[in-house]
Every structure is written in C-alpha cells, then in structure tokens.
Short mmCIF file of C-alpha atoms in Angstrom, two decimals:
data_model
loop_
_atom_site.label_atom_id
_atom_site.label_comp_id
_atom_site.label_asym_id
_atom_site.label_seq_id
_atom_site.Cartn_x
_atom_site.Cartn_y
_atom_site.Cartn_z
CA UNK A 5 -0.03 0.20 -0.07
CA UNK A 6 3.21 2.48 0.25
CA UNK A 7 2.54 5.21 -1.82
CA UNK A 8 -1.02 4.49 -3.14
CA UNK A 9 -3.88 6.86 -1.95
CA UNK A 10 -6.32 5.56 -4.47
CA UNK A 11 -7.13 3.27 -7.43
CA UNK A 12 -10.44 4.22 -7.90
CA UNK A 13 -13.23 6.51 -7.01
CA UNK A 14 -16.56 4.57 -7.25
CA UNK A 15 -16.31 5.46 -11.42
CA UNK A 16 -15.37 3.64 -14.53
CA UNK A 17 -12.08 3.35 -15.86
CA UNK A 18 -11.21 6.52 -17.36
CA UNK A 19 -14.29 8.07 -16.55
CA UNK A 20 -13.72 11.82 -16.58
CA UNK A 21 -14.12 14.04 -13.28
CA UNK A 22 -13.79 17.69 -13.08
CA UNK A 23 -14.12 18.91 -9.61
CA UNK A 24 -13.52 23.01 -9.35
CA UNK A 25 -14.69 25.34 -6.47
CA UNK A 26 -14.83 28.89 -5.79
CA UNK A 27 -12.52 31.02 -3.78
CA UNK A 28 -9.54 33.00 -5.01
CA UNK A 29 -8.49 31.68 -8.71
CA UNK A 30 -5.20 32.18 -10.03
CA UNK A 31 -5.75 35.61 -11.82
CA UNK A 32 -6.01 34.82 -15.68
CA UNK A 33 -7.84 35.75 -18.75
CA UNK A 34 -11.53 35.47 -17.96
CA UNK A 35 -12.90 32.71 -20.10
CA UNK A 36 -15.60 34.96 -21.53
CA UNK A 37 -12.75 36.37 -23.53
CA UNK A 38 -11.00 33.33 -24.64
CA UNK A 39 -10.82 32.88 -28.22
CA UNK A 40 -12.51 30.37 -29.76
CA UNK A 41 -12.59 28.75 -33.63
CA UNK A 42 -9.72 27.64 -35.84
CA UNK A 43 -7.33 30.08 -34.31
CA UNK A 44 -8.02 28.80 -30.67
CA UNK A 45 -6.58 24.96 -31.04
CA UNK A 46 -3.05 26.43 -29.91
CA UNK A 47 -4.20 28.28 -27.03
CA UNK A 48 -6.32 25.27 -25.90
CA UNK A 49 -3.57 23.11 -26.83
CA UNK A 50 -1.16 25.13 -24.35
CA UNK A 51 -3.64 25.23 -21.28
CA UNK A 52 -4.24 21.67 -21.41
CA UNK A 53 -0.50 20.62 -22.02
CA UNK A 54 0.26 22.94 -19.33
CA UNK A 55 -1.86 21.25 -17.13
CA UNK A 56 -0.93 18.04 -17.94
CA UNK A 57 2.93 19.06 -17.09
CA UNK A 58 2.24 20.08 -13.42
CA UNK A 59 -0.41 17.12 -12.54
CA UNK A 60 2.25 14.66 -14.57
CA UNK A 61 5.30 16.18 -12.65
CA UNK A 62 3.60 15.46 -9.36
CA UNK A 63 2.83 11.91 -10.43
CA UNK A 64 6.17 11.18 -11.36
CA UNK A 65 7.25 12.33 -8.35
CA UNK A 66 5.12 9.95 -6.50
CA UNK A 67 6.18 7.21 -8.80
CA UNK A 68 10.01 8.02 -8.34
CA UNK A 69 8.99 7.75 -4.23
CA UNK A 70 7.53 4.06 -4.74
CA UNK A 71 10.18 3.47 -6.89
CA UNK A 72 12.77 4.08 -4.18
CA UNK A 73 10.81 1.40 -1.89
CA UNK A 74 10.37 -0.96 -4.65
CA UNK A 75 14.14 -2.39 -4.12
CA UNK A 76 13.92 -2.24 -0.46
CA UNK A 77 10.45 -4.12 -0.35
CA UNK A 78 11.54 -6.44 -2.67
CA UNK A 79 14.91 -7.46 -0.96
CA UNK A 80 13.48 -7.42 2.42
CA UNK A 81 9.98 -9.64 1.66
CA UNK A 82 9.66 -12.97 -0.01
CA UNK A 83 7.43 -12.66 -3.38
CA UNK A 84 4.83 -14.68 -0.90
CA UNK A 85 5.09 -11.78 1.80
CA UNK A 86 4.81 -9.21 -1.39
CA UNK A 87 1.72 -11.08 -2.20
CA UNK A 88 0.27 -10.57 1.20
CA UNK A 89 0.82 -6.83 1.15
CA UNK A 90 -1.00 -7.30 -2.71
CA UNK A 91 -3.75 -8.81 -0.88
CA UNK A 92 -4.31 -5.77 1.50
CA UNK A 93 -3.54 -3.47 -1.11
CA UNK A 94 -6.70 -4.87 -3.19
CA UNK A 95 -8.87 -5.17 -0.26
CA UNK A 96 -8.47 -1.71 0.62
CA UNK A 97 -8.70 -0.40 -3.50
CA UNK A 98 -12.15 -2.27 -3.49
CA UNK A 99 -13.34 -0.14 -0.05
CA UNK A 100 -12.14 2.80 -1.82
CA UNK A 101 -14.31 2.09 -4.61
CA UNK A 102 -17.34 2.39 -2.75
CA UNK A 103 -16.33 5.05 -0.21
CA UNK A 104 -16.89 8.15 -2.19
CA UNK A 105 -20.44 6.99 -3.19
CA UNK A 106 -20.04 8.22 -6.31
CA UNK A 107 -20.23 12.00 -5.00
CA UNK A 108 -16.59 12.76 -6.43
CA UNK A 109 -18.09 13.03 -9.71
CA UNK A 110 -21.66 14.11 -8.76
CA UNK A 111 -19.99 17.06 -6.67
CA UNK A 112 -18.48 18.32 -9.85
CA UNK A 113 -21.54 18.55 -11.58
CA UNK A 114 -23.44 20.10 -9.01
CA UNK A 115 -20.41 22.58 -8.51
CA UNK A 116 -21.18 23.50 -12.84
CA UNK A 117 -24.80 23.99 -12.00
CA UNK A 118 -23.95 27.44 -10.14
CA UNK A 119 -22.35 30.55 -11.63
CA UNK A 120 -18.68 32.13 -10.60
CA UNK A 121 -21.30 34.39 -8.67
CA UNK A 122 -22.66 31.71 -6.46
CA UNK A 123 -20.10 31.14 -4.46
CA UNK A 124 -22.42 30.18 -1.35
CA UNK A 125 -24.20 27.34 -3.19
CA UNK A 126 -20.91 26.03 -4.55
CA UNK A 127 -19.76 25.97 -1.01
CA UNK A 128 -22.85 23.96 0.21
CA UNK A 129 -22.21 21.61 -2.67
CA UNK A 130 -18.98 20.66 -1.92
CA UNK A 131 -19.68 20.91 2.25
CA UNK A 132 -22.36 18.57 1.86
CA UNK A 133 -20.23 16.27 -0.09
CA UNK A 134 -17.75 16.28 2.80
CA UNK A 135 -20.07 15.26 5.26
CA UNK A 136 -21.87 12.58 3.25
CA UNK A 137 -18.17 11.05 2.15
CA UNK A 138 -16.88 11.04 5.84
CA UNK A 139 -19.87 9.24 7.29
CA UNK A 140 -19.56 6.60 4.53
CA UNK A 141 -15.69 6.03 5.39
CA UNK A 142 -15.84 5.97 8.86
CA UNK A 143 -18.82 3.25 8.32
CA UNK A 144 -16.80 1.25 5.84
CA UNK A 145 -13.65 1.29 7.67
CA UNK A 146 -15.13 -0.03 10.95
CA UNK A 147 -16.85 -2.79 9.02
CA UNK A 148 -13.28 -3.76 7.55
CA UNK A 149 -11.80 -3.32 11.12
CA UNK A 150 -14.57 -5.88 12.60
CA UNK A 151 -14.02 -8.28 10.15
CA UNK A 152 -10.59 -8.03 9.89
CA UNK A 153 -9.74 -11.65 11.34
CA UNK A 154 -12.21 -13.31 8.99
CA UNK A 155 -10.85 -11.58 5.74
CA UNK A 156 -7.36 -12.53 6.87
CA UNK A 157 -8.56 -16.41 7.62
CA UNK A 158 -10.67 -16.27 4.59
CA UNK A 159 -7.83 -14.70 2.22
CA UNK A 160 -4.78 -15.54 3.63
CA UNK A 161 -5.90 -19.02 5.80
CA UNK A 162 -4.70 -17.58 8.78
CA UNK A 163 -5.97 -15.01 11.31
CA UNK A 164 -2.11 -14.09 12.07
CA UNK A 165 -2.81 -11.02 9.57
CA UNK A 166 -5.92 -9.72 11.32
CA UNK A 167 -4.02 -6.70 12.12
CA UNK A 168 -3.10 -5.82 8.95
CA UNK A 169 -6.75 -5.69 8.02
CA UNK A 170 -7.59 -3.40 11.18
CA UNK A 171 -4.85 -1.03 9.73
CA UNK A 172 -6.47 -1.04 6.50
CA UNK A 173 -9.53 -0.23 7.60
CA UNK A 174 -8.48 2.70 9.76
CA UNK A 175 -6.95 4.15 6.61
CA UNK A 176 -10.20 4.22 4.78
CA UNK A 177 -11.92 7.28 6.20
CA UNK A 178 -8.50 9.30 6.25
CA UNK A 179 -7.92 8.43 2.43
CA UNK A 180 -11.34 9.43 1.50
CA UNK A 181 -10.83 12.72 2.92
CA UNK A 182 -7.72 12.91 1.52
CA UNK A 183 -8.94 12.25 -2.46
CA UNK A 184 -11.57 14.88 -1.68
CA UNK A 185 -9.07 17.51 -0.44
CA UNK A 186 -6.87 17.15 -3.31
CA UNK A 187 -9.84 16.71 -6.12
CA UNK A 188 -10.80 20.49 -4.38
CA UNK A 189 -7.26 21.86 -5.18
CA UNK A 190 -7.57 20.56 -8.60
CA UNK A 191 -11.39 22.13 -8.69
CA UNK A 192 -9.78 25.35 -7.78
CA UNK A 193 -6.83 25.11 -10.33
CA UNK A 194 -4.41 24.82 -7.78
CA UNK A 195 -2.07 22.26 -9.25
CA UNK A 196 0.94 23.57 -7.23
CA UNK A 197 -1.19 23.19 -4.15
CA UNK A 198 -2.25 19.74 -5.34
CA UNK A 199 1.09 18.21 -6.34
CA UNK A 200 2.43 19.57 -3.37
CA UNK A 201 0.43 17.63 -1.15
CA UNK A 202 0.35 14.87 -2.62
CA UNK A 203 4.02 14.72 -2.52
CA UNK A 204 4.00 15.45 1.17
CA UNK A 205 1.64 12.63 2.03
CA UNK A 206 3.90 10.44 -0.36
CA UNK A 207 6.89 11.58 1.52
CA UNK A 208 5.20 11.09 4.96
CA UNK A 209 4.19 7.33 3.66
CA UNK A 210 7.74 6.45 2.10
CA UNK A 211 9.52 7.58 5.57
CA UNK A 212 7.08 5.74 8.33
CA UNK A 213 7.20 2.70 6.12
CA UNK A 214 10.88 2.20 5.50
CA UNK A 215 11.34 3.39 9.22
CA UNK A 216 8.91 0.69 10.17
CA UNK A 217 9.93 -2.18 8.05
CA UNK A 218 13.87 -1.19 8.68
CA UNK A 219 14.59 0.09 11.91
CA UNK A 220 11.08 -1.23 13.99
CA UNK A 221 11.30 -4.33 12.06
CA UNK A 222 7.41 -4.47 11.81
CA UNK A 223 7.38 -6.59 8.87
CA UNK A 224 4.57 -6.55 6.70
CA UNK A 225 2.10 -4.47 8.66
CA UNK A 226 4.58 -1.75 8.94
CA UNK A 227 3.83 -1.34 4.97
CA UNK A 228 -0.08 -0.58 5.73
CA UNK A 229 0.71 1.32 8.89
CA UNK A 230 2.71 3.32 6.84
CA UNK A 231 0.29 4.36 4.49
CA UNK A 232 -2.47 5.20 7.43
CA UNK A 233 0.58 7.49 8.81
CA UNK A 234 1.08 9.20 5.22
CA UNK A 235 -2.72 9.37 4.86
CA UNK A 236 -3.14 11.51 8.17
CA UNK A 237 -0.57 13.68 7.83
CA UNK A 238 -1.49 14.51 4.71
CA UNK A 239 -5.31 15.41 5.77
CA UNK A 240 -4.13 17.22 8.86
CA UNK A 241 -1.73 19.61 6.67
CA UNK A 242 -4.07 19.65 3.48
CA UNK A 243 -7.70 20.43 4.45
CA UNK A 244 -6.83 23.99 5.99
CA UNK A 245 -6.11 24.49 2.56
CA UNK A 246 -9.86 24.22 0.93
CA UNK A 247 -11.95 24.68 4.78
CA UNK A 248 -12.81 27.92 3.28
CA UNK A 249 -13.92 26.54 -0.02
CA UNK A 250 -15.87 23.72 1.18
CA UNK A 251 -17.76 25.52 4.44
CA UNK A 252 -19.37 23.46 6.97
CA UNK A 253 -23.18 23.58 5.52
CA UNK A 254 -25.20 20.55 4.93
CA UNK A 255 -28.09 20.00 2.31
CA UNK A 256 -30.40 17.21 1.91
CA UNK A 257 -31.87 18.58 -1.33
CA UNK A 258 -28.57 19.05 -2.24
CA UNK A 259 -27.49 15.29 -1.42
CA UNK A 260 -30.75 14.26 -3.03
CA UNK A 261 -29.63 15.88 -6.49
CA UNK A 262 -25.88 14.80 -6.35
CA UNK A 263 -26.92 11.11 -4.89
CA UNK A 264 -29.24 10.60 -8.35
CA UNK A 265 -26.06 11.36 -10.02
CA UNK A 266 -23.54 9.14 -7.94
CA UNK A 267 -25.11 6.70 -6.81
CA UNK A 268 -25.11 4.86 -10.73
CA UNK A 269 -21.23 4.73 -9.79
CA UNK A 270 -21.75 2.24 -7.10
CA UNK A 271 -22.81 -0.88 -9.04
CA UNK A 272 -20.01 0.76 -11.42
CA UNK A 273 -17.68 0.72 -8.68
CA UNK A 274 -18.36 -3.32 -8.11
CA UNK A 275 -17.98 -4.05 -11.67
CA UNK A 276 -14.79 -1.59 -11.55
CA UNK A 277 -13.44 -3.99 -8.86
CA UNK A 278 -14.02 -7.09 -10.76
CA UNK A 279 -12.29 -5.76 -13.87
CA UNK A 280 -9.18 -4.26 -11.73
CA UNK A 281 -8.80 -6.21 -8.91
CA UNK A 282 -10.64 -9.72 -9.51
CA UNK A 283 -7.35 -11.31 -11.45
CA UNK A 284 -5.73 -10.87 -8.12
CA UNK A 285 -8.13 -13.27 -6.05
CA UNK A 286 -8.06 -15.80 -8.54
CA UNK A 287 -4.34 -15.92 -8.80
CA UNK A 288 -4.55 -16.19 -4.91
CA UNK A 289 -7.13 -18.92 -5.33
CA UNK A 290 -5.60 -21.06 -8.32
CA UNK A 291 -1.82 -20.24 -7.41
CA UNK A 292 -0.57 -18.46 -4.36
CA UNK A 293 0.66 -15.15 -2.67
CA UNK A 294 4.05 -15.51 -4.59
CA UNK A 295 2.41 -15.67 -7.97
CA UNK A 296 0.44 -12.89 -6.87
CA UNK A 297 3.28 -10.98 -5.64
CA UNK A 298 5.29 -11.57 -8.90
CA UNK A 299 2.13 -10.27 -10.89
CA UNK A 300 1.62 -7.11 -8.48
CA UNK A 301 5.40 -5.89 -9.04
CA UNK A 302 4.83 -6.53 -12.99
CA UNK A 303 1.61 -4.25 -12.77
CA UNK A 304 3.26 -1.78 -10.67
CA UNK A 305 6.21 -1.43 -13.43
CA UNK A 306 3.43 -1.21 -16.22
CA UNK A 307 1.51 1.40 -13.88
CA UNK A 308 4.43 3.95 -14.61
CA UNK A 309 2.00 4.43 -17.97
CA UNK A 310 -0.70 5.38 -15.51
CA UNK A 311 1.40 8.26 -14.78
CA UNK A 312 0.32 9.64 -18.21
CA UNK A 313 -2.83 8.41 -18.47
CA UNK A 314 -3.72 9.73 -14.69
CA UNK A 315 -1.99 13.82 -15.48
CA UNK A 316 -3.90 14.20 -18.82
CA UNK A 317 -7.33 12.64 -17.17
CA UNK A 318 -6.76 15.37 -14.42
CA UNK A 319 -6.58 18.10 -16.63
CA UNK A 320 -8.91 16.91 -19.37
CA UNK A 321 -11.96 16.69 -17.62
CA UNK A 322 -12.32 20.33 -16.10
CA UNK A 323 -10.90 21.80 -19.39
CA UNK A 324 -13.47 19.62 -21.75
CA UNK A 325 -16.51 20.31 -19.68
CA UNK A 326 -16.07 24.10 -19.39
CA UNK A 327 -14.99 24.05 -23.00
CA UNK A 328 -17.98 22.25 -23.86
CA UNK A 329 -20.51 24.60 -21.73
CA UNK A 330 -19.03 27.66 -23.88
CA UNK A 331 -18.45 26.50 -27.54
CA UNK A 332 -19.43 23.11 -27.87
CA UNK A 333 -17.87 22.82 -31.67
CA UNK A 334 -14.91 24.13 -30.74
CA UNK A 335 -14.44 21.52 -27.99
CA UNK A 336 -15.73 18.70 -30.34
CA UNK A 337 -12.87 19.70 -32.71
CA UNK A 338 -10.44 19.49 -29.29
CA UNK A 339 -11.71 16.31 -28.35
CA UNK A 340 -10.84 14.72 -31.76
CA UNK A 341 -7.25 16.31 -31.69
CA UNK A 342 -6.47 15.34 -28.32
CA UNK A 343 -7.43 11.63 -28.98
CA UNK A 344 -5.01 11.22 -31.96
CA UNK A 345 -2.00 13.13 -29.72
CA UNK A 346 -2.82 11.00 -26.88
CA UNK A 347 -2.61 7.86 -28.72
CA UNK A 348 0.77 8.61 -30.07
CA UNK A 349 2.31 9.50 -26.55
CA UNK A 350 0.51 6.48 -24.76
CA UNK A 351 1.97 3.98 -27.30
CA UNK A 352 5.62 5.50 -27.08
CA UNK A 353 4.99 5.22 -23.39
CA UNK A 354 4.21 1.29 -23.48
CA UNK A 355 7.02 0.95 -25.70
CA UNK A 356 9.47 2.45 -22.98
CA UNK A 357 7.83 0.66 -20.13
CA UNK A 358 7.77 -2.82 -22.15
CA UNK A 359 11.52 -2.19 -23.67
CA UNK A 360 13.05 -1.38 -20.09
CA UNK A 361 11.07 -3.91 -17.90
CA UNK A 362 13.48 -6.75 -17.98
CA UNK A 363 16.58 -5.00 -17.22
CA UNK A 364 15.08 -2.89 -14.40
CA UNK A 365 13.70 -6.16 -13.08
CA UNK A 366 16.90 -7.88 -13.18
CA UNK A 367 19.12 -5.39 -11.98
CA UNK A 368 17.07 -3.91 -9.10
CA UNK A 369 15.01 -6.73 -7.70
CA UNK A 370 15.77 -10.15 -6.05
CA UNK A 371 15.68 -13.19 -8.21
CA UNK A 372 12.17 -14.13 -6.73
CA UNK A 373 10.68 -11.63 -9.04
CA UNK A 374 12.65 -12.17 -12.49
CA UNK A 375 9.22 -13.38 -14.13
CA UNK A 376 7.15 -10.23 -13.48
CA UNK A 377 8.46 -8.65 -17.18
CA UNK A 378 5.97 -11.69 -18.83
CA UNK A 379 3.22 -9.45 -17.93
CA UNK A 380 4.41 -5.77 -18.50
CA UNK A 381 3.97 -5.68 -21.96
CA UNK A 382 0.10 -6.71 -22.04
CA UNK A 383 -0.63 -4.63 -19.20
CA UNK A 384 1.01 -1.66 -20.90
CA UNK A 385 -1.50 -2.08 -24.03
CA UNK A 386 -4.28 -2.47 -21.73
CA UNK A 387 -3.43 1.06 -20.16
CA UNK A 388 -2.92 2.21 -23.79
CA UNK A 389 -6.81 1.08 -24.45
CA UNK A 390 -8.13 2.51 -20.90
CA UNK A 391 -6.26 5.52 -21.64
CA UNK A 392 -8.77 6.41 -24.66
CA UNK A 393 -11.54 6.57 -22.45
CA UNK A 394 -10.52 9.74 -20.96
CA UNK A 395 -11.50 11.39 -24.24
CA UNK A 396 -14.13 9.12 -26.09
CA UNK A 397 -16.51 8.87 -23.32
CA UNK A 398 -17.13 12.53 -23.03
CA UNK A 399 -20.41 12.24 -24.71
CA UNK A 400 -21.89 10.22 -22.04
CA UNK A 401 -20.58 12.53 -19.10
CA UNK A 402 -22.11 15.76 -21.28
CA UNK A 403 -25.50 14.14 -21.75
CA UNK A 404 -25.82 12.96 -18.21
CA UNK A 405 -26.37 9.51 -19.28
CA UNK A 406 -24.52 7.76 -16.30
CA UNK A 407 -26.36 4.60 -16.24
CA UNK A 408 -24.40 3.89 -19.50
CA UNK A 409 -21.35 3.88 -17.60
CA UNK A 410 -23.41 1.14 -15.10
CA UNK A 411 -24.53 -1.22 -18.24
CA UNK A 412 -21.02 -1.35 -19.94
CA UNK A 413 -18.93 -1.95 -16.81
CA UNK A 414 -21.36 -4.81 -15.76
CA UNK A 415 -21.22 -6.44 -19.37
CA UNK A 416 -17.20 -5.50 -19.28
CA UNK A 417 -17.08 -7.22 -15.54
CA UNK A 418 -19.02 -10.50 -16.31
CA UNK A 419 -16.43 -10.76 -19.76
CA UNK A 420 -13.72 -10.33 -17.41
CA UNK A 421 -14.53 -12.92 -14.52
CA UNK A 422 -15.45 -15.82 -17.81
CA UNK A 423 -11.98 -14.59 -19.27
CA UNK A 424 -10.07 -14.87 -15.35
CA UNK A 425 -11.86 -18.68 -15.21
CA UNK A 426 -10.66 -19.43 -18.42
CA UNK A 427 -7.64 -18.10 -18.79
CA UNK A 428 -6.13 -18.09 -15.36
CA UNK A 429 -5.83 -21.52 -14.36
CA UNK A 430 -3.88 -22.67 -17.90
CA UNK A 431 -1.81 -19.48 -17.99
CA UNK A 432 -1.33 -18.12 -14.59
CA UNK A 433 -0.31 -14.37 -14.30
CA UNK A 434 -0.08 -14.34 -18.30
CA UNK A 435 -3.67 -15.29 -18.30
CA UNK A 436 -4.27 -12.18 -15.96
CA UNK A 437 -2.73 -9.88 -18.08
CA UNK A 438 -4.44 -10.88 -21.34
CA UNK A 439 -7.92 -11.10 -19.21
CA UNK A 440 -7.21 -7.26 -18.42
CA UNK A 441 -6.32 -6.36 -21.94
CA UNK A 442 -9.10 -7.94 -23.48
CA UNK A 443 -11.68 -6.63 -20.94
CA UNK A 444 -10.51 -3.12 -21.45
CA UNK A 445 -10.91 -3.61 -25.16
CA UNK A 446 -14.48 -4.40 -24.57
CA UNK A 447 -15.30 -1.53 -22.42
CA UNK A 448 -13.90 0.87 -24.72
CA UNK A 449 -15.63 -0.36 -27.45
CA UNK A 450 -18.66 0.07 -25.79
CA UNK A 451 -17.86 3.53 -24.37
CA UNK A 452 -16.87 4.79 -27.91
CA UNK A 453 -20.13 3.66 -29.67
CA UNK A 454 -22.68 4.94 -26.87
CA UNK A 455 -20.62 8.29 -26.80
CA UNK A 456 -20.63 8.71 -30.51
CA UNK A 457 -24.44 7.96 -30.60
CA UNK A 458 -24.95 10.87 -27.94
CA UNK A 459 -22.26 13.58 -28.91
CA UNK A 460 -20.72 12.59 -32.31
CA UNK A 461 -17.32 13.42 -32.82
CA UNK A 462 -15.09 13.24 -35.97
CA UNK A 463 -12.32 11.63 -34.36
CA UNK A 464 -9.61 10.17 -37.26
CA UNK A 465 -9.84 6.32 -36.30
CA UNK A 466 -7.30 5.56 -39.53
CA UNK A 467 -4.50 7.44 -37.83
CA UNK A 468 -5.11 5.97 -34.60
CA UNK A 469 -4.98 2.50 -36.28
CA UNK A 470 -1.60 3.45 -37.95
CA UNK A 471 -0.40 4.63 -34.65
CA UNK A 472 -1.18 1.66 -33.10
CA UNK A 473 0.14 -0.36 -35.94
CA UNK A 474 3.53 1.34 -35.61
CA UNK A 475 3.44 0.74 -31.72
CA UNK A 476 2.80 -3.14 -32.27
CA UNK A 477 5.83 -3.49 -34.66
CA UNK A 478 8.08 -1.65 -31.86
CA UNK A 479 6.49 -3.32 -29.17
CA UNK A 480 6.21 -7.11 -30.33
CA UNK A 481 10.86 -7.41 -30.32
CA UNK A 482 10.61 -4.99 -26.99
CA UNK A 483 8.68 -7.99 -25.17
CA UNK A 484 9.65 -10.91 -26.60
CA UNK A 485 13.54 -10.25 -27.96
CA UNK A 486 16.37 -11.28 -25.26
CA UNK A 487 20.19 -10.73 -26.39
CA UNK A 488 23.45 -11.40 -24.04
CA UNK A 489 24.88 -9.49 -22.39
CA UNK A 490 22.43 -7.14 -21.26
CA UNK A 491 23.99 -3.99 -22.45
CA UNK A 492 23.55 -5.23 -25.81
CA UNK A 493 19.94 -5.85 -24.68
CA UNK A 494 19.69 -2.30 -23.70
CA UNK A 495 20.75 -0.73 -26.89
CA UNK A 496 18.99 -2.75 -29.24
CA UNK A 497 15.40 -1.86 -27.03
CA UNK A 498 16.58 1.68 -26.66
CA UNK A 499 16.85 1.98 -30.64
CA UNK A 500 13.23 0.60 -30.67
CA UNK A 501 12.13 3.05 -28.19
CA UNK A 502 13.83 6.06 -30.07
CA UNK A 503 12.75 4.94 -33.61
CA UNK A 504 9.01 4.55 -33.01
CA UNK A 505 8.08 8.03 -34.23
CA UNK A 506 9.78 7.44 -37.51
CA UNK A 507 7.85 4.41 -37.88
CA UNK A 508 4.83 5.82 -37.32
CA UNK A 509 5.60 8.80 -39.65
CA UNK A 510 6.49 6.52 -42.19
CA UNK A 511 2.92 4.09 -41.84
CA UNK A 512 1.09 7.71 -41.95
CA UNK A 513 0.21 7.77 -38.36
CA UNK A 514 2.36 11.21 -37.95
CA UNK A 515 1.51 14.50 -39.84
CA UNK A 516 2.51 17.80 -39.51
CA UNK A 517 -0.57 19.08 -37.77
CA UNK A 518 0.32 15.64 -35.14
CA UNK A 519 3.76 17.13 -34.53
CA UNK A 520 2.52 20.87 -33.89
CA UNK A 521 0.37 19.34 -31.08
CA UNK A 522 2.78 16.94 -30.00
CA UNK A 523 5.46 19.89 -29.71
CA UNK A 524 3.22 22.05 -27.84
CA UNK A 525 2.74 19.46 -25.38
CA UNK A 526 6.38 18.36 -25.10
CA UNK A 527 7.34 22.41 -24.56
CA UNK A 528 4.81 22.13 -21.99
CA UNK A 529 6.88 19.82 -19.66
CA UNK A 530 9.64 22.51 -19.67
CA UNK A 531 7.91 25.57 -18.89
CA UNK A 532 4.04 25.71 -18.21
CA UNK A 533 1.84 28.08 -20.21
CA UNK A 534 -0.37 30.38 -18.29
CA UNK A 535 -3.63 28.31 -17.24
CA UNK A 536 -7.28 29.45 -17.53
CA UNK A 537 -9.44 28.79 -14.74
CA UNK A 538 -12.79 28.99 -13.54
#
C-alpha cells in the first residue's frame, strides 16, 4: 500500500471527473474572453498541456518515491509476503471504490450548475459532499476492522494477518477525505498545491514505511501502517487549504440531487472492482501469494504508464467540460485532436515501459521476481486502451447518461470474470494480464459506441489505427527479444524506443498537424503556459 492513495473513486475506468470550487482563483484571462474557432486551438493545447505537465510532474515524483521503496521491499520481503501486501492493497482498493458514494463526480456536476457569483451555493455542494463522504468512509472502515479476522482467514488462510486489515480499515476514512481534499484543489485550479500535498503525503508514507520495516522491523504490517501515517499527516496539512472553499453546511436536497447522479457509480464501482482487481483473487485461489506477488510487481511497473493517463485525465476533465459549456463545436474539434495526440504519446510510453522492464527487474529486484517482466507488455497495452476512455466517453458525461456506465461496466465485468476463469488456470499471471487487456478493449468499444451516438465527434480512427500498428511493430520485439550480454539488449531496445516516431511517421500515423500538437505538449513539460481557470 506504500505510496498508493487510491485506485478508483466509484467511477468507471477513464471516467472524467472535473472538480472545481470557488474562492481565490489564479489571476488569468477570463474564460468569457477566451478565443474560439480555428485560431484558438493553439491556446487550448497550451492550456491543457500545461496542466498535464504540472499534474504529471507530481505523479512522476510520487512514482519515483514508490520506486525508491520497491527495491527495498523486494529484498526485505519474499514474493509470498509481497503477495500479502498486495492482498491488503486490493482489499483497500475495493473499499475505496465504494467509500466516496460516487459523490466526487456528482459534486463536480452540481458545482457547475452554479455560476461564478454563486459562491455560497458552490460551498454548500462541497460541504454536503464532505459530510456524506466522511460518514461513508468511517462506516466502511469500521466494518473492515470488525471483520479483519474473517478476511485474514478467508484470503490468507490464517488469522495472523488480522492486524493488517485493522490498519487498512483505519486508513479508509482518512484516505477518503484526503482524496477529496486533493480534488477540491484540482477543482480550484491550484495544481501547485495539489502536487505539493500529494508529494507531502507520499514522502510521509515512504519515510514511515521505511522506518517501520527497516528500524522497527514490523514486517508486512509496517507497510500498511506507513500508508495510514501518510494519509493522516496529509489530511492534517491539506484540509486547511480547502476549508474556506468547502464550508460546513449540509443540504439534504443537494445530497439527493448528487446521489441521483452519483449512486449509479456504486454498481459501476463493483464492476470496476471485477475489471481491475478480481484477477488478484483468482491468482490467490488457483496459485499462491508468490504468483500474486510477482504479478503485482509487474503491474506496478506497467503502471508507470498510468502516470500519463492520470496526468492527462486530471487536466482534461475540467478543461473539456468547461470548454463544451462555452463552445460545443470547438470542444469537439479539440476532443478529436486530443485523442490522436494522446494515443501517439501513450503508445510511445508503452514501448518505453515494455522495453526497459526486463533490465530494470534484473538489476533492481531479487531473483524471486525475475518473471514479472512477462506481464508488463500486455498490461501496458491495456493501459493504452483504457487511456482512450478519458476522451472517448465525453459524450456520455456531457449527456448525463451515467446509467450507461453501469450497463457497460457490468458487461465488461462479466467478460472479465469469464476470461479469468478461462485464462488464469492454464496461463497463471500471463492469463490474468491477457484477461485485463481484453476486458479493457470490450469496455472501450462499448463506451465509444454509445458516446458517439450521444455526442458525435469526428475522431481520426484511420490515423489512430496506424499509430497502434506502428506501436505493435516496436512492442513485439521489445517484449520478446532477449540478448546477451544485457548491455546489448539495452542498446537494441533503446533503438526501438527512439525509432518509434519514425515508424509511426512512415506508416502515416503522424503528420505535420500532429507534430505541432505534440510539440506544444512536450514544450509545456519544460515551461508551463499560463492556465485559464474558473
């Protein structure tokens, strides 16, 4: 659990969740004066890519913290003990899918029902959200504590790990409120404070974890206790930053309105659990905590690519909702271009993650974890697919048709369970990775089809297909070719990473327009452009 605050929020994978609130804004050009039409695209790219750069830098720093602890954990613990940690993390993630009650997404929609001048109404929306989420987090945390012994026996075959689930339960209400605190900062367009708070909580988490396992010798429970300390100290520091924005009010009518929007995310959360986490329990049932521990390490390495998905999604959600409310046609043009650029960059990132995985695992982990590279390529492709959802499901959110999230995640969850039954017994963790990838394909196809019916956008599917074909030509050798000595393999796979843009260009996946948009994004990584805020 070290370094992890969430894996969901009661919403489907890739679901946009803009969250903004109203007190002092960063002084910027008013949105009402924002240019629209063909000449505005560059400004949109600068604004969006600048936000992506800031959110992404924070996630990269957090991932570096996690990677700092990863070699320590894989040398201190056996792969079986690491599997116990992953089991606790999975249970925590399941609870955190339900704890927010779908109110993170619902509060964003209710927030945008009010104008900039209606400060009190917006504060009431957020205040009501805090009270409801606090009660939900406390109740679920207490439930987890009460059944800690039962969970330990059922999942791990012994009650000796009950304290791990007690600590996990105590973390739930703190993590629920810390997540909401960060979302309000994002809503207020305070990316620097958002990143600083995430880093503070991550540093406290990492420091506490290392102290507990290396100095106190507290074993597996030290990892979970470190997360508890990180969440608690982060909340103590972070909540005062948003207190004026949230207020203390509570409104039943406001809560009813938000629950009407957000409650459909509860069954979505259950389906999301099946899609994202059920494979862990299948591996426990058919194999062992050792297999789960190796798979978990591979998933963590593949999740490097999730940094890009998260950073883009954090900036994209408030951006596209706000732009659509002011100029729907311009937003649709931007949405189409954004998908092509996103797919190009995610595919490039997947090649880099896949190509570097075997060397990293050989150098930085113990021999117990050497097979983890086998699942990283498949999981990276799955992340490319799920990253598409940030953009393609925009039509569903705009139309407020959240019941489609329920329907399609249920379909995908059923497919995932069936695939896990079919693929994990014969293929083990590789089967789990294939099941995850195929499930994300099913989910993204369903989301895209419905969103296009609700709010059509002229996506350039031919170009996206060429981008993916170019990626496959580089990823297959990156995943399957092994050379000796290791330095020769590193040289070969570095050439695949560097050469991907050229392959994409030759196949027609990149043109001058795409290069211009991508260059704007990469430039923003070096110097953030001024944002536009609510």
